Amino acid sequence: MPNINIENAIIKAASNANINLQINDSTMLATLKSLNIDSLSVMGIIVNVEKELGVQLDDEDLQKLKTLGDLVAAFKKKCSA
């Protein structure tokens, strides 16, 4: 798997969905909803990041996503597996 920065992949996918997203300590703790990212946009971001990283999150992982940090952690876990 190529060495791709997960945070950058998420920012790029969000940008493609017209969402201006920054990843830092405060946004990592923020809920996706509080960042004005609706469920449809979340799924679009996930699909695009999955394609870029060549991985697929499990349904179990998807159900646990509440914060931006959860999303980053889920991809980090999947990429290290």
XYZ file of N, CA and C in Angstrom:
243
model
N 0.857 -1.178 0.000
C 0.000 0.000 0.000
C 0.897 1.234 0.000
N 0.617 2.189 -0.837
C 1.442 3.392 -0.864
C 1.348 4.151 0.450
N 2.385 4.890 0.768
C 2.401 5.667 1.999
C 1.599 6.953 1.791
N 0.332 6.904 2.113
C -0.566 8.038 1.924
C -0.970 8.553 3.299
N -0.916 9.848 3.481
C -1.322 10.457 4.731
C -2.843 10.393 4.840
N -3.318 9.722 5.859
C -4.756 9.510 6.031
C -5.489 10.837 6.227
N -4.918 11.716 7.033
C -5.554 13.005 7.268
C -5.699 13.786 5.968
N -4.657 13.777 5.140
C -4.729 14.482 3.859
C -5.763 13.856 2.933
N -5.882 12.537 2.962
C -6.879 11.854 2.139
C -8.291 12.254 2.566
N -8.511 12.397 3.869
C -9.824 12.798 4.377
C -10.114 14.250 4.001
N -9.120 15.124 4.144
C -9.309 16.533 3.770
C -9.624 16.647 2.284
N -8.913 15.886 1.455
C -9.141 15.912 0.004
C -10.555 15.423 -0.326
N -10.975 14.326 0.306
C -12.314 13.793 0.051
C -13.385 14.784 0.504
N -13.155 15.447 1.635
C -14.109 16.448 2.119
C -14.174 17.622 1.150
N -13.024 18.035 0.661
C -12.980 19.138 -0.300
C -13.752 18.785 -1.563
N -13.638 17.540 -2.013
C -14.391 17.086 -3.190
C -15.887 17.141 -2.952
N -16.297 17.082 -1.675
C -17.714 17.174 -1.310
C -18.082 18.608 -0.912
N -17.211 19.569 -1.273
C -17.423 20.987 -0.960
C -17.509 21.262 0.532
N -16.711 20.513 1.306
C -16.644 20.719 2.748
C -15.235 21.187 3.080
N -15.140 22.360 3.688
C -13.847 22.893 4.092
C -13.514 22.317 5.461
N -12.588 21.382 5.490
C -12.276 20.655 6.716
C -10.821 20.843 7.076
N -10.572 21.098 8.332
C -9.218 21.142 8.864
C -9.118 20.089 9.948
N -7.980 19.441 10.021
C -7.788 18.434 11.054
C -6.748 18.966 12.030
N -7.195 19.178 13.277
C -6.317 19.623 14.348
C -6.865 19.071 15.659
N -6.239 19.425 16.765
C -6.654 18.863 18.054
C -8.125 19.110 18.373
N -8.616 20.305 18.073
C -10.012 20.609 18.419
C -10.993 19.925 17.477
N -10.681 19.874 16.186
C -11.628 19.221 15.270
C -11.609 17.702 15.422
N -10.494 17.150 15.873
C -10.441 15.696 16.074
C -11.442 15.251 17.135
N -11.721 16.123 18.089
C -12.670 15.800 19.158
C -14.105 16.165 18.808
N -14.285 16.916 17.749
C -15.621 17.390 17.362
C -16.418 16.276 16.690
N -17.721 16.297 16.943
C -18.574 15.338 16.247
C -18.673 15.744 14.783
N -18.912 14.763 13.953
C -19.066 15.045 12.523
C -20.241 15.989 12.310
N -21.297 15.787 13.082
C -22.480 16.647 12.967
C -22.139 18.093 13.328
N -21.337 18.285 14.370
C -20.986 19.647 14.783
C -20.086 20.331 13.754
N -19.425 19.538 12.910
C -18.607 20.083 11.833
C -19.439 20.309 10.563
N -20.768 20.168 10.717
C -21.711 20.340 9.605
C -21.477 19.338 8.482
N -21.137 18.113 8.879
C -20.969 17.031 7.906
C -22.126 16.062 8.126
N -23.083 16.067 7.192
C -24.243 15.186 7.334
C -23.873 13.751 6.953
N -24.786 12.832 7.215
C -24.491 11.410 7.018
C -24.189 11.072 5.561
N -24.865 11.718 4.633
C -24.589 11.469 3.216
C -23.171 11.924 2.853
N -22.773 13.072 3.360
C -21.421 13.570 3.113
C -20.373 12.672 3.766
N -20.675 12.185 4.968
C -19.754 11.265 5.648
C -19.523 10.033 4.774
N -20.594 9.482 4.236
C -20.443 8.281 3.404
C -19.654 8.589 2.138
N -19.874 9.756 1.546
C -19.112 10.145 0.367
C -17.631 10.272 0.677
N -17.327 10.876 1.810
C -15.932 11.006 2.232
C -15.320 9.624 2.440
N -16.042 8.766 3.132
C -15.523 7.418 3.412
C -15.248 6.665 2.118
N -16.180 6.684 1.193
C -16.008 5.966 -0.075
C -14.777 6.483 -0.818
N -14.611 7.808 -0.868
C -13.462 8.369 -1.572
C -12.140 8.032 -0.889
N -12.121 8.059 0.432
C -10.892 7.721 1.154
C -10.597 6.223 1.002
N -11.629 5.402 1.060
C -11.430 3.963 0.850
C -10.786 3.699 -0.509
N -11.284 4.371 -1.536
C -10.722 4.189 -2.884
C -9.271 4.639 -2.935
N -8.978 5.791 -2.333
C -7.613 6.318 -2.383
C -6.634 5.438 -1.607
N -7.082 4.910 -0.464
C -6.194 4.107 0.371
C -6.214 2.626 0.009
N -7.208 2.208 -0.771
C -7.300 0.799 -1.150
C -7.732 -0.109 -0.011
N -8.539 0.434 0.894
C -9.071 -0.339 2.023
C -10.574 -0.124 2.099
N -11.228 -0.944 2.913
C -12.663 -0.762 3.116
C -12.966 -0.922 4.594
N -13.658 0.068 5.156
C -14.052 -0.016 6.558
C -15.175 -1.027 6.707
N -15.146 -1.754 7.817
C -16.192 -2.725 8.120
C -17.421 -2.007 8.662
N -18.563 -2.673 8.566
C -19.798 -2.105 9.116
C -19.620 -1.775 10.602
N -18.894 -2.636 11.319
C -18.649 -2.411 12.745
C -17.903 -1.093 12.959
N -16.903 -0.828 12.101
C -16.158 0.428 12.189
C -17.073 1.616 11.893
N -17.912 1.483 10.885
C -18.799 2.577 10.479
C -19.770 2.969 11.587
N -20.243 1.974 12.324
C -21.220 2.241 13.381
C -20.611 3.015 14.543
N -19.290 2.965 14.687
C -18.612 3.626 15.803
C -18.225 5.072 15.502
N -18.413 5.521 14.261
C -17.960 6.850 13.865
C -18.874 7.935 14.425
N -18.329 8.709 15.340
C -19.058 9.841 15.912
C -18.277 11.135 15.707
N -16.957 11.055 15.855
C -16.119 12.249 15.754
C -15.173 12.129 14.565
N -14.559 13.246 14.222
C -13.554 13.229 13.166
C -12.390 12.338 13.584
N -12.051 12.367 14.857
C -10.995 11.503 15.369
C -11.322 10.033 15.188
N -12.594 9.667 15.361
C -13.022 8.280 15.140
C -12.778 7.867 13.692
N -13.074 8.784 12.775
C -12.897 8.502 11.349
C -11.415 8.287 11.021
N -10.570 9.187 11.521
C -9.129 9.063 11.289
C -8.619 7.759 11.895
N -9.022 7.461 13.130
C -8.569 6.252 13.820
C -9.012 4.987 13.101
N -10.232 4.986 12.565
C -10.735 3.805 11.854
C -9.880 3.519 10.619
N -9.509 4.568 9.880
C -8.669 4.359 8.703
C -7.251 3.963 9.104
N -6.725 4.553 10.171
C -5.377 4.177 10.629
C -5.342 2.714 11.035
N -6.380 2.278 11.743
C -6.470 0.884 12.170
C -6.536 -0.034 10.951
N -7.354 0.313 9.980
C -7.530 -0.519 8.790
C -6.242 -0.575 7.978
N -5.547 0.536 7.878
C -4.321 0.579 7.076
C -3.154 -0.135 7.748
N -3.224 -0.272 9.073
C -2.141 -0.960 9.770
C -2.411 -2.459 9.916
N -3.629 -2.882 9.557
C -3.991 -4.303 9.698
C -3.329 -5.151 8.628
